[in-house]
C-alpha cells in the first residue's frame, strides 16, 4: 500500500478541519482513560462516559491538556436509556459520532460457587450489556450516515477462560459472539459502518485495586503485564484500520489464543495448576479496599485512580508483537525483496563460479597445446 493511501485510510474519520468525534466508555480508568487521553493528544473531540464524576473531570482535563475537546458525561452503561441519551447529547454538542470505543466493565474475582446471583447479574449488565447498549447507540447514529467505526476492547479471555474469572470471561465471550453476529449483518447490508475487536493481554490497570474479590491475596493480572498505553495505541490503530476483524495485542495473547485452538485440553490442565497463584500477589487482601461493582470509588475528590495500577515495576511499555502485526505488510514486502535479492545474489555467484571454472579450463588447455616451449 502506498504511503498516501495508508495516510488517507488512517485519517478516514477526519473532517476537513482535521477533527473527529470519539466516544469512550469506562473513560476514568485503565484502558478507557489511556484511550481517551490518546485520542485527545491527536486533537479529537472526546466524549467520556463513566460513573465517577470527580475522575471524569480529571480525565476530561487530560484530554483538553493534550489538545482535544472533552465532554464528560456521568453514565452507567448498564442503563440503555442513559446511553442513548448520552449519544444524542454528544451528537448535539460535539457533532456526528465517528468512533465509539466500548471499554467499560466490572467483575468479581472468586470461584464460581462464591459469586452471588446479584453480583453475577450486575457485572454482566455492565460488562456485556454495557457493550451492547453502547454498540446499539452508536449504530442508531452511524447506520443512517453509512459510516463510523465501533471498537470493542476485548481480551484473550474472550476466547480462553481462566479460573477465578468466570464472571469476566463469560461476559467477554458473550461480547465476542455478539460482535461476530453484528459483523455478519453489516457485511450482509454492505454497510459502511465497521466493527473490530482488540484482544488484550494482562494490563497494569487500577481494576485490581477496586474489583470485588474473595481471593485470600491481592488480585493481579496474568503475566506478562503491559501498560494501558499499549492497549490505547492498539485501540487507536484498530479505529483507523477497522478492516481487520480483530487484533491481538501481546505475545502472551497470541500464545494463549493459538494454544486454545490447538490444545484446549492441555491449557485446561495448565491453568488449573497455575491459574490460582498466577492471579494473586503475595500480599493479603485489604478488607477496607474500595469496590466498584455497585458504585464508583472515584466519584468524589481526591479519589482518581487514573490509567495505571500498582504493577508499573513489571509492566512493559510496548509490545513487539503488536508492532510486527501492525507492520506485517511492509515487513512481508521487505522480506520478499530481501529473499529475491538473496536469490539473485546466490545465482550471480553461481554464474561467476561457473564462468571462473570455464576460464581456468581454457587456460589449462591452451597451455597444453603450446607446450613447455611456447
mmCIF file of C-alpha atoms in Angstrom, residues 1-173:
data_model
loop_
_atom_site.group_PDB
_atom_site.id
_atom_site.type_symbol
_atom_site.label_atom_id
_atom_site.label_comp_id
_atom_site.label_asym_id
_atom_site.label_seq_id
_atom_site.Cartn_x
_atom_site.Cartn_y
_atom_site.Cartn_z
ATOM 1 C CA UNK A 1 0.000 0.000 0.000
ATOM 2 C CA UNK A 2 1.334 3.432 -0.911
ATOM 3 C CA UNK A 3 2.137 5.925 1.834
ATOM 4 C CA UNK A 4 -0.571 8.305 0.538
ATOM 5 C CA UNK A 5 -3.277 5.658 0.551
ATOM 6 C CA UNK A 6 -2.229 4.485 4.015
ATOM 7 C CA UNK A 7 -2.400 8.058 5.315
ATOM 8 C CA UNK A 8 -5.866 8.557 3.808
ATOM 9 C CA UNK A 9 -7.145 5.368 5.383
ATOM 10 C CA UNK A 10 -5.624 6.232 8.762
ATOM 11 C CA UNK A 11 -7.475 9.549 8.596
ATOM 12 C CA UNK A 12 -10.764 8.094 7.381
ATOM 13 C CA UNK A 13 -12.721 9.735 10.231
ATOM 14 C CA UNK A 14 -11.146 13.170 9.985
ATOM 15 C CA UNK A 15 -13.219 16.073 8.716
ATOM 16 C CA UNK A 16 -11.909 18.967 6.639
ATOM 17 C CA UNK A 17 -10.821 20.734 9.814
ATOM 18 C CA UNK A 18 -8.963 17.620 10.999
ATOM 19 C CA UNK A 19 -11.446 16.818 13.754
ATOM 20 C CA UNK A 20 -13.202 13.588 14.681
ATOM 21 C CA UNK A 21 -15.764 12.774 17.362
ATOM 22 C CA UNK A 22 -14.910 9.837 19.595
ATOM 23 C CA UNK A 23 -16.873 8.195 22.419
ATOM 24 C CA UNK A 24 -15.030 6.194 25.088
ATOM 25 C CA UNK A 25 -16.910 4.266 27.759
ATOM 26 C CA UNK A 26 -15.171 3.399 31.007
ATOM 27 C CA UNK A 27 -13.119 6.535 30.424
ATOM 28 C CA UNK A 28 -11.998 7.186 34.015
ATOM 29 C CA UNK A 29 -9.633 4.253 34.489
ATOM 30 C CA UNK A 30 -7.290 1.814 32.815
ATOM 31 C CA UNK A 31 -7.651 1.274 29.087
ATOM 32 C CA UNK A 32 -10.531 3.743 28.778
ATOM 33 C CA UNK A 33 -8.551 6.502 30.473
ATOM 34 C CA UNK A 34 -5.434 5.894 28.379
ATOM 35 C CA UNK A 35 -7.520 5.707 25.192
ATOM 36 C CA UNK A 36 -9.369 8.961 25.872
ATOM 37 C CA UNK A 37 -6.054 10.667 26.575
ATOM 38 C CA UNK A 38 -4.520 9.289 23.347
ATOM 39 C CA UNK A 39 -7.425 10.494 21.195
ATOM 40 C CA UNK A 40 -7.194 13.890 22.874
ATOM 41 C CA UNK A 41 -3.494 14.069 22.025
ATOM 42 C CA UNK A 42 -4.321 13.862 18.334
ATOM 43 C CA UNK A 43 -6.888 16.649 18.588
ATOM 44 C CA UNK A 44 -10.089 14.607 18.698
ATOM 45 C CA UNK A 45 -13.333 15.692 20.313
ATOM 46 C CA UNK A 46 -13.766 13.050 23.016
ATOM 47 C CA UNK A 47 -16.944 12.196 24.906
ATOM 48 C CA UNK A 48 -16.022 10.412 28.133
ATOM 49 C CA UNK A 49 -18.629 8.102 29.687
ATOM 50 C CA UNK A 50 -18.217 6.716 33.210
ATOM 51 C CA UNK A 51 -19.842 6.787 36.650
ATOM 52 C CA UNK A 52 -17.265 8.602 38.781
ATOM 53 C CA UNK A 53 -17.883 12.344 38.468
ATOM 54 C CA UNK A 54 -14.594 13.510 40.010
ATOM 55 C CA UNK A 55 -12.451 11.143 37.950
ATOM 56 C CA UNK A 56 -14.416 12.115 34.835
ATOM 57 C CA UNK A 57 -13.485 15.745 35.313
ATOM 58 C CA UNK A 58 -9.829 14.818 35.773
ATOM 59 C CA UNK A 59 -9.876 12.625 32.662
ATOM 60 C CA UNK A 60 -11.551 15.404 30.667
ATOM 61 C CA UNK A 61 -8.852 17.820 31.832
ATOM 62 C CA UNK A 62 -6.186 15.455 30.472
ATOM 63 C CA UNK A 63 -7.930 15.353 27.090
ATOM 64 C CA UNK A 64 -8.001 19.156 26.963
ATOM 65 C CA UNK A 65 -4.380 19.419 28.073
ATOM 66 C CA UNK A 66 -3.432 17.114 25.217
ATOM 67 C CA UNK A 67 -5.109 19.373 22.668
ATOM 68 C CA UNK A 68 -8.555 17.787 22.276
ATOM 69 C CA UNK A 69 -12.091 18.785 23.183
ATOM 70 C CA UNK A 70 -13.756 16.917 26.052
ATOM 71 C CA UNK A 71 -17.344 16.208 27.036
ATOM 72 C CA UNK A 72 -17.513 14.280 30.339
ATOM 73 C CA UNK A 73 -20.842 12.513 30.929
ATOM 74 C CA UNK A 74 -21.838 10.639 34.065
ATOM 75 C CA UNK A 75 -23.401 7.463 32.657
ATOM 76 C CA UNK A 76 -23.910 3.912 33.902
ATOM 77 C CA UNK A 77 -23.599 1.862 30.712
ATOM 78 C CA UNK A 78 -25.882 -0.834 32.118
ATOM 79 C CA UNK A 79 -28.731 1.685 31.607
ATOM 80 C CA UNK A 80 -29.640 1.552 27.900
ATOM 81 C CA UNK A 81 -31.778 4.702 28.033
ATOM 82 C CA UNK A 82 -28.947 6.649 29.668
ATOM 83 C CA UNK A 83 -26.505 5.525 26.971
ATOM 84 C CA UNK A 84 -28.936 6.535 24.227
ATOM 85 C CA UNK A 85 -29.449 9.930 25.847
ATOM 86 C CA UNK A 86 -25.684 10.398 26.095
ATOM 87 C CA UNK A 87 -25.258 9.577 22.389
ATOM 88 C CA UNK A 88 -27.908 12.142 21.458
ATOM 89 C CA UNK A 89 -26.228 14.805 23.592
ATOM 90 C CA UNK A 90 -22.819 14.007 22.083
ATOM 91 C CA UNK A 91 -24.169 14.458 18.570
ATOM 92 C CA UNK A 92 -25.788 17.729 19.571
ATOM 93 C CA UNK A 93 -22.735 19.213 21.337
ATOM 94 C CA UNK A 94 -19.762 17.689 19.508
ATOM 95 C CA UNK A 95 -21.165 16.582 16.169
ATOM 96 C CA UNK A 96 -21.682 13.248 14.375
ATOM 97 C CA UNK A 97 -20.012 10.337 16.167
ATOM 98 C CA UNK A 98 -17.164 8.842 14.123
ATOM 99 C CA UNK A 99 -15.693 6.305 16.557
ATOM 100 C CA UNK A 100 -17.268 4.529 19.524
ATOM 101 C CA UNK A 101 -14.949 2.616 21.865
ATOM 102 C CA UNK A 102 -16.533 0.213 24.356
ATOM 103 C CA UNK A 103 -14.189 -0.319 27.301
ATOM 104 C CA UNK A 104 -16.326 -0.149 30.465
ATOM 105 C CA UNK A 105 -16.504 -3.223 32.688
ATOM 106 C CA UNK A 106 -16.657 -4.539 36.208
ATOM 107 C CA UNK A 107 -16.230 -8.038 37.556
ATOM 108 C CA UNK A 108 -15.817 -10.376 40.514
ATOM 109 C CA UNK A 109 -12.682 -12.388 41.337
ATOM 110 C CA UNK A 110 -13.903 -15.561 43.007
ATOM 111 C CA UNK A 111 -14.550 -19.257 42.463
ATOM 112 C CA UNK A 112 -17.904 -19.841 40.763
ATOM 113 C CA UNK A 113 -19.802 -21.116 43.866
ATOM 114 C CA UNK A 114 -18.829 -17.944 45.767
ATOM 115 C CA UNK A 115 -20.374 -15.488 43.299
ATOM 116 C CA UNK A 116 -23.897 -14.433 44.265
ATOM 117 C CA UNK A 117 -26.646 -14.172 41.615
ATOM 118 C CA UNK A 118 -26.884 -10.422 42.253
ATOM 119 C CA UNK A 119 -23.153 -9.945 41.710
ATOM 120 C CA UNK A 120 -23.161 -12.008 38.535
ATOM 121 C CA UNK A 121 -26.136 -10.098 37.179
ATOM 122 C CA UNK A 122 -24.623 -6.696 37.951
ATOM 123 C CA UNK A 123 -21.224 -7.497 36.448
ATOM 124 C CA UNK A 124 -22.860 -8.919 33.311
ATOM 125 C CA UNK A 125 -25.138 -5.912 32.963
ATOM 126 C CA UNK A 126 -22.137 -3.578 32.982
ATOM 127 C CA UNK A 127 -19.591 -5.627 31.067
ATOM 128 C CA UNK A 128 -21.729 -7.406 28.470
ATOM 129 C CA UNK A 129 -24.886 -5.326 28.213
ATOM 130 C CA UNK A 130 -22.831 -2.148 28.532
ATOM 131 C CA UNK A 131 -21.073 -3.105 25.300
ATOM 132 C CA UNK A 132 -24.412 -3.992 23.702
ATOM 133 C CA UNK A 133 -26.016 -0.709 24.719
ATOM 134 C CA UNK A 134 -23.028 1.279 23.507
ATOM 135 C CA UNK A 135 -22.925 -0.587 20.206
ATOM 136 C CA UNK A 136 -26.640 -0.146 19.575
ATOM 137 C CA UNK A 137 -26.495 3.559 20.441
ATOM 138 C CA UNK A 138 -23.593 4.001 18.027
ATOM 139 C CA UNK A 139 -25.397 2.102 15.269
ATOM 140 C CA UNK A 140 -28.525 4.248 15.584
ATOM 141 C CA UNK A 141 -26.451 7.264 14.620
ATOM 142 C CA UNK A 142 -23.872 5.698 12.303
ATOM 143 C CA UNK A 143 -26.104 3.475 10.169
ATOM 144 C CA UNK A 144 -28.188 6.266 8.582
ATOM 145 C CA UNK A 145 -24.936 8.032 7.613
ATOM 146 C CA UNK A 146 -23.411 4.743 6.411
ATOM 147 C CA UNK A 147 -20.099 5.424 8.145
ATOM 148 C CA UNK A 148 -18.408 5.068 11.511
ATOM 149 C CA UNK A 149 -16.339 2.589 13.480
ATOM 150 C CA UNK A 150 -17.049 0.649 16.664
ATOM 151 C CA UNK A 151 -14.084 -0.755 18.576
ATOM 152 C CA UNK A 152 -14.715 -3.436 21.187
ATOM 153 C CA UNK A 153 -11.987 -3.663 23.820
ATOM 154 C CA UNK A 154 -11.700 -7.399 24.240
ATOM 155 C CA UNK A 155 -9.297 -9.758 25.937
ATOM 156 C CA UNK A 156 -7.514 -13.015 25.375
ATOM 157 C CA UNK A 157 -10.087 -14.201 27.937
ATOM 158 C CA UNK A 158 -12.828 -13.621 25.362
ATOM 159 C CA UNK A 159 -11.712 -16.875 23.752
ATOM 160 C CA UNK A 160 -9.793 -18.667 26.517
ATOM 161 C CA UNK A 161 -11.221 -18.656 30.032
ATOM 162 C CA UNK A 162 -9.188 -18.848 33.224
ATOM 163 C CA UNK A 163 -10.130 -19.944 36.745
ATOM 164 C CA UNK A 164 -11.423 -17.377 39.258
ATOM 165 C CA UNK A 165 -12.681 -15.102 36.476
ATOM 166 C CA UNK A 166 -15.798 -16.893 35.243
ATOM 167 C CA UNK A 167 -17.835 -13.678 35.543
ATOM 168 C CA UNK A 168 -15.468 -11.662 33.353
ATOM 169 C CA UNK A 169 -14.728 -14.478 30.914
ATOM 170 C CA UNK A 170 -18.421 -15.217 30.442
ATOM 171 C CA UNK A 171 -19.154 -11.575 29.621
ATOM 172 C CA UNK A 172 -16.195 -11.278 27.237
ATOM 173 C CA UNK A 173 -17.184 -14.489 25.460
#
